[in-house]
Coordinates of C-alpha atoms in Angstrom, one line a residue:
M25 CA 18.3 -10.0 -0.4
A26 CA 18.5 -13.7 -1.3
W27 CA 20.6 -15.6 1.1
S28 CA 20.8 -18.8 -1.0
S29 CA 24.5 -18.9 -1.8
G30 CA 26.5 -21.5 0.0
V31 CA 23.6 -23.8 0.1
W32 CA 23.4 -26.0 3.2
P33 CA 21.0 -29.0 2.9
P34 CA 19.1 -29.4 6.1
G35 CA 20.2 -33.1 6.2
A36 CA 23.9 -32.3 6.2
S37 CA 26.0 -33.1 9.2
T38 CA 27.3 -30.3 11.4
V39 CA 30.9 -29.5 11.7
S40 CA 32.9 -28.1 14.6
D41 CA 35.2 -25.1 14.4
P42 CA 38.5 -25.5 16.4
E43 CA 39.2 -21.7 16.4
P44 CA 37.3 -19.3 18.6
S45 CA 34.5 -17.8 16.6
P46 CA 31.8 -15.2 17.2
L47 CA 29.0 -17.4 16.0
G48 CA 27.0 -18.1 19.0
R49 CA 27.0 -21.5 20.7
G50 CA 28.4 -24.4 18.7
P51 CA 26.3 -26.9 16.9
V52 CA 25.7 -29.2 19.8
T53 CA 22.5 -31.3 19.5
G54 CA 22.5 -33.3 22.7
P55 CA 22.3 -31.1 25.8
V56 CA 19.0 -29.6 26.8
T57 CA 19.1 -25.8 26.5
S58 CA 16.9 -22.8 25.9
G59 CA 16.6 -21.1 22.5
V60 CA 14.9 -18.0 21.1
A61 CA 12.6 -18.5 18.2
L62 CA 11.4 -15.6 16.0
V63 CA 8.2 -16.4 14.1
D64 CA 7.4 -14.0 11.3
V65 CA 4.4 -14.2 8.9
N66 CA 5.5 -14.1 5.3
N67 CA 4.3 -11.0 3.5
F68 CA 1.6 -10.6 6.2
Y69 CA -0.9 -8.2 4.5
V70 CA -0.8 -10.1 1.2
S71 CA -1.0 -13.5 3.0
S72 CA -4.0 -12.3 5.0
E73 CA -5.8 -11.3 1.9
R74 CA -5.1 -14.6 0.2
A75 CA -6.2 -16.6 3.2
F76 CA -9.8 -15.7 2.5
D77 CA -9.6 -15.2 -1.3
P78 CA -7.8 -18.2 -2.9
S79 CA -8.2 -16.6 -6.3
L80 CA -5.4 -14.2 -5.4
E81 CA -2.9 -17.0 -5.1
G82 CA -0.2 -16.8 -7.8
R83 CA -1.4 -13.5 -9.0
P84 CA 0.4 -10.1 -8.6
L85 CA -1.1 -8.3 -5.6
V86 CA -0.4 -5.0 -3.9
V87 CA -1.8 -3.5 -0.7
L88 CA -2.1 0.3 -0.5
S89 CA -1.4 2.7 2.4
N90 CA -3.9 5.0 4.1
N91 CA -6.2 6.8 1.7
D92 CA -5.1 4.4 -1.1
G93 CA -2.0 6.5 -1.5
C94 CA 1.0 4.2 -2.3
V95 CA 2.1 0.6 -2.3
I96 CA 3.2 -0.7 1.1
T97 CA 3.1 -4.5 0.4
R98 CA 3.8 -6.4 -2.8
S99 CA 3.5 -10.1 -3.6
A100 CA 6.4 -11.9 -5.2
E101 CA 4.5 -11.7 -8.5
A102 CA 4.1 -7.9 -8.2
K103 CA 7.8 -7.6 -7.5
V104 CA 8.6 -9.4 -10.7
L105 CA 6.6 -6.7 -12.5
G106 CA 9.0 -4.2 -11.2
I107 CA 6.6 -2.4 -9.0
P108 CA 8.7 -0.5 -6.4
M109 CA 7.8 -0.3 -2.7
G110 CA 6.2 3.1 -2.1
A111 CA 5.0 3.6 -5.7
P112 CA 2.1 6.1 -5.8
W113 CA -1.0 4.3 -6.8
F114 CA -2.1 6.9 -9.3
Q115 CA 1.2 6.3 -11.2
I116 CA 0.6 2.6 -11.8
A117 CA -3.2 2.4 -11.8
G118 CA -3.3 2.8 -15.6
Q119 CA -1.2 -0.3 -16.1
A120 CA -3.0 -2.5 -13.5
K121 CA -5.4 -4.1 -15.9
N122 CA -2.7 -4.9 -18.5
W123 CA -0.5 -6.5 -15.8
G124 CA -3.4 -8.4 -14.2
L125 CA -2.6 -6.6 -11.0
Q126 CA -4.9 -7.1 -8.0
V127 CA -5.1 -4.2 -5.6
R128 CA -6.5 -4.0 -2.0
S129 CA -6.9 -1.1 0.4
S130 CA -5.3 -1.7 3.8
N131 CA -7.8 -3.8 5.8
Y132 CA -6.5 -3.1 9.3
E133 CA -9.4 -4.8 11.0
L134 CA -8.7 -8.0 9.2
Y135 CA -4.9 -7.8 9.7
G136 CA -5.3 -7.0 13.4
D137 CA -7.6 -10.0 13.9
M138 CA -5.4 -12.4 11.9
S139 CA -2.4 -11.2 14.0
A140 CA -4.3 -12.0 17.2
R141 CA -5.1 -15.5 15.8
V142 CA -1.5 -16.1 15.0
M143 CA -0.3 -15.0 18.4
E144 CA -2.9 -17.2 20.1
V145 CA -1.5 -20.2 18.2
L146 CA 2.1 -19.3 19.1
G147 CA 1.1 -19.1 22.8
R148 CA 0.2 -22.7 22.8
H149 CA 3.9 -23.7 22.2
T150 CA 5.6 -21.7 24.9
T151 CA 5.1 -20.1 28.3
D152 CA 7.2 -17.1 27.2
L153 CA 5.7 -15.3 24.2
E154 CA 6.8 -11.8 23.4
I155 CA 4.9 -10.0 20.6
Y156 CA 7.3 -7.9 18.7
S157 CA 5.0 -6.5 15.9
I158 CA 1.8 -7.2 14.2
D159 CA 3.4 -10.1 12.3
E160 CA 6.4 -11.1 14.5
A161 CA 6.9 -12.7 17.9
F162 CA 9.7 -14.1 20.0
L163 CA 9.2 -17.4 21.8
T164 CA 11.4 -19.2 24.3
L165 CA 11.9 -22.9 23.4
H166 CA 13.4 -25.6 25.6
G167 CA 15.0 -28.9 24.7
T168 CA 17.9 -30.1 22.5
H169 CA 18.6 -28.1 19.3
R170 CA 16.9 -30.9 17.3
A171 CA 13.9 -30.8 19.6
Q172 CA 13.7 -27.0 19.2
Q173 CA 13.9 -27.3 15.4
A174 CA 11.1 -29.9 15.5
T175 CA 9.0 -27.5 17.5
G176 CA 9.7 -24.8 15.0
R177 CA 8.4 -27.1 12.2
T178 CA 5.3 -27.9 14.3
I179 CA 4.7 -24.2 14.8
K180 CA 5.0 -23.5 11.1
A181 CA 2.5 -26.3 10.2
T182 CA 0.1 -25.4 13.0
V183 CA -0.1 -21.7 12.1
R184 CA -0.6 -22.6 8.4
R185 CA -3.4 -25.1 9.2
N186 CA -5.2 -23.0 11.8
T187 CA -5.0 -19.5 10.2
G188 CA -4.0 -20.1 6.5
L189 CA -0.9 -17.9 6.9
P190 CA 2.6 -19.0 6.0
V191 CA 5.4 -18.3 8.5
C192 CA 9.1 -18.7 8.8
V193 CA 10.9 -19.6 12.0
G194 CA 14.4 -18.6 13.0
I195 CA 15.9 -20.2 16.2
A196 CA 19.1 -19.2 17.9
P197 CA 20.7 -18.5 21.3
T198 CA 19.8 -14.8 21.1
K199 CA 17.2 -12.5 19.6
T200 CA 19.7 -10.9 17.2
L201 CA 20.8 -14.3 15.9
A202 CA 17.2 -15.5 15.7
K203 CA 16.5 -12.5 13.4
L204 CA 19.3 -13.5 11.1
A205 CA 18.2 -17.2 11.2
N206 CA 14.6 -16.1 10.3
R207 CA 15.8 -14.1 7.3
W208 CA 18.0 -17.0 6.2
A209 CA 15.1 -19.4 6.4
K210 CA 13.1 -17.1 4.1
G211 CA 16.0 -16.7 1.6
N212 CA 17.1 -20.3 1.4
P213 CA 14.4 -22.8 0.3
H214 CA 16.5 -25.7 1.6
F215 CA 15.5 -24.8 5.1
D216 CA 11.8 -25.2 4.3
G217 CA 11.0 -22.2 6.4
V218 CA 12.7 -23.2 9.6
C219 CA 16.4 -22.4 10.4
H220 CA 18.1 -23.3 13.7
W221 CA 21.3 -21.2 13.8
D222 CA 23.2 -23.8 16.0
L223 CA 22.4 -26.6 13.6
V224 CA 24.1 -24.9 10.6
P225 CA 27.8 -25.7 10.2
Q226 CA 29.9 -22.8 11.5
D227 CA 31.7 -22.3 8.2
Q228 CA 28.3 -21.6 6.7
R229 CA 27.4 -19.2 9.4
R230 CA 30.8 -17.5 9.1
A231 CA 30.3 -17.1 5.3
L232 CA 26.8 -15.6 5.9
L233 CA 28.1 -13.0 8.4
R234 CA 30.9 -12.0 6.0
R235 CA 28.4 -11.4 3.2
L236 CA 26.1 -9.3 5.2
K237 CA 26.5 -5.6 5.6
V238 CA 26.5 -4.3 9.1
T239 CA 23.2 -2.6 8.4
D240 CA 21.6 -6.0 7.9
V241 CA 22.0 -6.6 11.7
W242 CA 18.9 -6.0 13.7
G243 CA 19.2 -2.7 15.6
V244 CA 22.1 -1.2 13.6
G245 CA 20.9 2.0 11.9
T246 CA 22.5 3.9 9.1
R247 CA 24.0 6.5 11.4
N248 CA 25.8 4.0 13.5
A249 CA 26.7 2.0 10.3
A250 CA 28.6 5.0 8.9
R251 CA 30.6 5.4 12.2
L252 CA 31.3 1.7 12.3
N253 CA 32.5 1.7 8.6
A254 CA 34.9 4.5 9.6
I255 CA 36.7 2.3 12.0
G256 CA 36.8 -0.7 9.7
I257 CA 33.6 -2.6 10.7
D258 CA 31.8 -3.1 7.5
T259 CA 30.1 -6.6 7.8
A260 CA 28.1 -8.5 10.4
W261 CA 31.2 -10.7 10.9
D262 CA 33.3 -7.6 11.7
L263 CA 30.8 -6.5 14.3
A264 CA 30.5 -9.9 15.8
A265 CA 34.3 -10.0 16.2
A266 CA 34.5 -6.6 17.8
D267 CA 35.4 -5.9 21.4
P268 CA 32.1 -5.2 23.3
V269 CA 33.8 -3.0 25.8
L270 CA 35.4 -0.9 23.1
I271 CA 32.0 -0.6 21.3
R272 CA 30.4 0.6 24.5
K273 CA 33.0 3.3 25.0
R274 CA 32.9 4.5 21.4
F275 CA 29.1 4.1 20.7
S276 CA 26.6 3.0 23.3
V277 CA 25.5 0.2 25.7
V278 CA 22.8 -0.6 23.2
L279 CA 25.2 -1.4 20.4
M280 CA 27.4 -3.3 22.9
R281 CA 24.5 -5.6 23.6
T282 CA 24.1 -6.2 19.9
V283 CA 27.7 -7.3 19.7
L284 CA 27.2 -9.6 22.7
E285 CA 24.1 -11.0 21.1
L286 CA 26.0 -11.8 17.9
Q287 CA 28.5 -13.6 20.1
G288 CA 25.8 -15.8 21.6
T289 CA 25.1 -14.0 24.9
P290 CA 21.4 -13.1 25.4
C291 CA 21.2 -9.5 26.7
I292 CA 18.2 -7.8 25.0
T293 CA 15.2 -7.8 27.4
S294 CA 11.5 -7.8 26.4
S295 CA 11.1 -4.0 27.0
E296 CA 14.1 -3.3 24.8
S297 CA 13.0 -5.4 21.9
T298 CA 9.3 -4.5 21.8
G299 CA 10.1 -0.9 21.1
N300 CA 7.6 0.4 23.7
E301 CA 8.9 4.0 23.8
Q302 CA 5.5 5.3 22.5
V303 CA 2.1 4.5 21.1
L304 CA 1.1 6.5 18.1
F305 CA -2.4 6.6 16.5
S306 CA -2.4 9.0 13.5
R307 CA -4.3 9.1 10.2
S308 CA -4.5 11.4 7.2
F309 CA -8.0 12.6 6.3
A310 CA -9.5 11.6 3.0
T311 CA -11.1 15.0 2.8
P312 CA -9.6 17.9 4.9
V313 CA -11.2 18.7 8.2
T314 CA -12.1 22.4 8.4
T315 CA -14.4 22.6 11.5
L316 CA -13.9 22.2 15.3
D317 CA -16.6 19.6 15.4
G318 CA -14.9 17.5 12.8
M319 CA -11.5 17.8 14.6
Q320 CA -13.1 17.0 17.9
Q321 CA -14.6 13.8 16.5
A322 CA -11.3 12.8 14.9
L323 CA -9.3 13.4 18.1
S324 CA -11.9 11.3 20.0
V325 CA -11.5 8.4 17.6
Y326 CA -7.7 8.6 17.6
A327 CA -7.4 8.9 21.4
Q328 CA -9.6 5.9 21.9
G329 CA -7.6 4.1 19.2
A330 CA -4.5 4.8 21.1
A331 CA -6.2 3.5 24.3
S332 CA -7.0 0.3 22.5
R333 CA -3.4 -0.2 21.5
L334 CA -2.2 0.4 25.0
A335 CA -4.7 -2.2 26.2
R336 CA -3.5 -4.7 23.6
K337 CA 0.1 -4.2 24.8
N338 CA -0.9 -4.1 28.5
L339 CA 0.7 -0.7 28.9
Q340 CA -0.2 2.7 30.4
G341 CA 1.1 6.1 29.6
R342 CA 1.8 9.3 31.5
V343 CA 2.2 11.9 28.7
L344 CA -0.2 12.6 25.8
T345 CA 0.7 14.7 22.7
A346 CA -2.0 15.7 20.3
F347 CA -1.3 17.3 17.0
A348 CA -2.8 18.3 13.6
G349 CA -1.4 19.6 10.4
T350 CA -2.1 21.2 7.1
S351 CA -0.6 20.2 3.8
P352 CA 3.0 21.5 3.2
F353 CA 1.9 22.2 -0.4
S354 CA -1.1 24.3 0.6
T355 CA -1.2 27.8 -0.7
G356 CA -3.4 28.8 2.2
T357 CA -2.7 29.2 5.9
R358 CA 0.0 26.8 7.2
S359 CA -0.8 25.4 10.6
A360 CA 0.7 22.6 12.7
P361 CA -0.7 22.9 16.2
S362 CA 0.4 20.5 18.9
I363 CA 0.0 20.2 22.7
C364 CA 1.8 18.0 25.3
I365 CA -0.3 17.0 28.3
P366 CA 1.2 15.4 31.4
L367 CA -1.4 13.1 32.9
P368 CA -2.0 12.9 36.7
A369 CA -0.9 9.2 36.6
H370 CA -0.1 6.4 34.2
T371 CA -3.3 5.4 32.5
A372 CA -4.9 3.7 29.5
N373 CA -8.4 5.0 30.4
P374 CA -9.9 6.1 27.0
L375 CA -12.0 8.9 28.6
E376 CA -8.9 10.5 30.3
L377 CA -7.0 10.2 27.0
T378 CA -9.8 11.7 25.0
R379 CA -10.2 14.6 27.4
A380 CA -6.5 15.3 27.2
A381 CA -6.5 15.1 23.4
H382 CA -9.4 17.6 23.2
R383 CA -7.1 20.3 24.8
L384 CA -5.7 20.7 21.3
L385 CA -9.0 22.2 20.1
P386 CA -8.4 25.8 21.3
L387 CA -5.4 25.8 19.0
I388 CA -7.4 24.7 15.9
D389 CA -8.3 27.5 13.5
E390 CA -11.9 27.2 12.2
G391 CA -11.9 27.2 8.4
V392 CA -8.3 26.0 7.9
S393 CA -8.0 22.8 6.0
Y394 CA -6.3 20.2 8.2
I395 CA -5.2 17.0 6.4
R396 CA -4.1 14.9 9.4
A397 CA -4.1 14.6 13.1
G398 CA -2.9 12.2 15.7
V399 CA -2.2 11.2 19.3
I400 CA 1.1 10.0 20.8
I401 CA 1.3 8.4 24.2
T402 CA 4.7 8.4 25.9
D403 CA 6.3 7.6 29.3
L404 CA 5.0 4.1 29.1
Q405 CA 5.0 1.4 31.8
P406 CA 3.3 -2.0 32.2
A407 CA -0.2 -1.8 33.5
G408 CA -0.7 -2.6 37.1
T409 CA 2.4 -0.9 38.5
Q410 CA 2.3 1.3 41.5
D411 CA 1.1 4.8 40.3
S412 CA -1.3 3.2 37.7
L413 CA -3.3 1.7 40.6
L414 CA -4.0 5.2 41.9
T415 CA -7.4 6.8 41.2
L416 CA -7.0 9.7 38.7
D417 CA -8.2 13.0 40.0
Q418 CA -10.7 14.8 37.8
D419 CA -9.0 17.4 35.6
P420 CA -11.0 20.6 35.9
A421 CA -9.6 21.9 32.6
A422 CA -11.0 18.8 30.8
G423 CA -14.5 19.5 32.0
A424 CA -16.7 17.6 34.4
G425 CA -17.7 14.1 33.7
P426 CA -18.1 10.7 35.3
A427 CA -15.1 8.7 36.0
L428 CA -14.7 5.4 34.1
G429 CA -13.2 2.3 35.6
K430 CA -9.7 1.1 34.8
D431 CA -11.1 -1.8 32.8
T432 CA -12.9 0.4 30.3
G433 CA -10.0 0.6 27.9
P434 CA -9.5 -3.2 27.7
L435 CA -13.3 -3.7 27.4
L436 CA -13.5 -1.3 24.5
H437 CA -10.5 -3.0 22.9
Q438 CA -12.2 -6.5 23.3
I439 CA -15.5 -5.3 21.8
G440 CA -13.6 -3.6 18.9
Q441 CA -11.6 -6.8 18.2
R442 CA -14.8 -8.9 18.1
F443 CA -17.2 -6.5 16.3
G444 CA -15.0 -4.0 14.5
R445 CA -13.4 -0.8 15.7
S446 CA -16.5 1.3 14.7
A447 CA -18.8 -0.8 16.8
I448 CA -18.4 1.2 20.0
G449 CA -16.9 4.5 21.2
L450 CA -17.1 7.1 23.9
G451 CA -18.6 10.5 23.2
H452 CA -17.8 11.8 19.8
A453 CA -16.0 8.6 18.9
G454 CA -19.4 6.8 19.4
L455 CA -21.0 8.7 16.6
K456 CA -21.0 7.2 13.2
A457 CA -17.9 8.6 11.5
G458 CA -18.7 10.9 8.6
S459 CA -17.5 9.9 5.1
D460 CA -16.1 13.4 4.5
W461 CA -12.9 12.9 6.6
T462 CA -12.6 9.2 7.3
M463 CA -9.9 7.2 5.6
K464 CA -10.4 6.5 1.9
R465 CA -10.4 2.7 1.2
D466 CA -12.1 2.2 -2.1
M467 CA -10.6 -1.3 -2.8
L468 CA -11.2 -2.7 0.7
S469 CA -11.7 -6.4 1.0
P470 CA -14.5 -7.7 3.3
H471 CA -14.0 -7.8 7.1
Y472 CA -14.1 -11.6 7.0
T473 CA -13.5 -12.2 10.7
T474 CA -14.9 -9.1 12.4
K475 CA -18.3 -8.5 10.8
W476 CA -21.2 -11.0 10.6
A477 CA -22.3 -9.6 7.2
D478 CA -18.8 -10.3 5.8
L479 CA -18.5 -13.9 7.1
P480 CA -17.3 -16.1 4.2
L481 CA -19.9 -18.6 2.9
V482 CA -19.1 -22.1 1.8
K483 CA -21.7 -23.8 -0.5
A484 CA -21.7 -27.5 -1.1
Q485 CA -22.3 -28.6 -4.7

């Protein structure tokens, strides 16, 4: 959605609004205050590929999903060609050469490392950094509104210079408004990538909220949107003007907080905005797994992948669910085994999680073609809280084995970040993965930042 109508030049003077208005704090530029900045990398996967391959600039480029299945990211040039999001690759492969279309498999190692580099740069500009997703983070900024905007421009320039990635910055009194400001910065070139909500005239903000559907507001899903529409709340402006107490009674506390955020009252905490309800590590197999040994190795890799994600988020979990599945289109035996394992205590220990995931194996039927498997960790809490400091008892059902220290998970994550995920693993996950079931990535770009052999070379003429 392009938000360019009602163009507001960044140099224009702000205006005050005499009537009460659910638009956050007014456009005051003098007093020192705190603001929330949302920094978002533009077209992250595409931008990461272009950072190390300048020949891709200005050319249509798509990035494919697991096993090179479908399009999950499109450059602006690819969108002009009419390539839809989610288009199966086999349907457009025949036209790729005629279009001049460039294609890449998902290079998760590259994207993960580039994300870490961006977050490291962002951390230099604040003492309060909250990583929201692989390409987004919230920062707390202090100072006048003009000073916050200046910091936003510095952040944008620094990330571009140090990582090669373009970002947009939205700054506002609340996270919900910062989300809107960020999208506005992307859709209106006059902002030059940085939009401070409180420095935009209120009539412009009002016009924007009246143009936006209620589903354009962060955290409002289609189900709630239908119910809101039924009571006459159709736009973001309608929701911002709603009575928070009434919204709480008719919907939920969560939606009430969204209304308050639209009105300029910060009330979404870090745990609520990071979406830490679960950690999922799941992949489809390039070739079906039909043996217990193959499934055991896959579960080992996935459980330790989940442990790495827990370490990255500084979390620990109490419940592990392991699952596998056959194709819904298979003419053979249909099977979708799963098992839920309560752990003795909150943990991110990769050995404990691997042992728990292996308890799915008795439910696996030898000879059946499984096309996917995965591990879900739930009942999460920050690492270092009370029960996570307890020593886990050995689970007899999981088999005897030496206990690993609580730092094993973060250590494996750090090694994987530096040398690649396949550089180290415990047990079956330490074996070199076979090409029969591992993810298909035939158009994979080099691992520019995580493998010495793929390090870019610069030659002087």
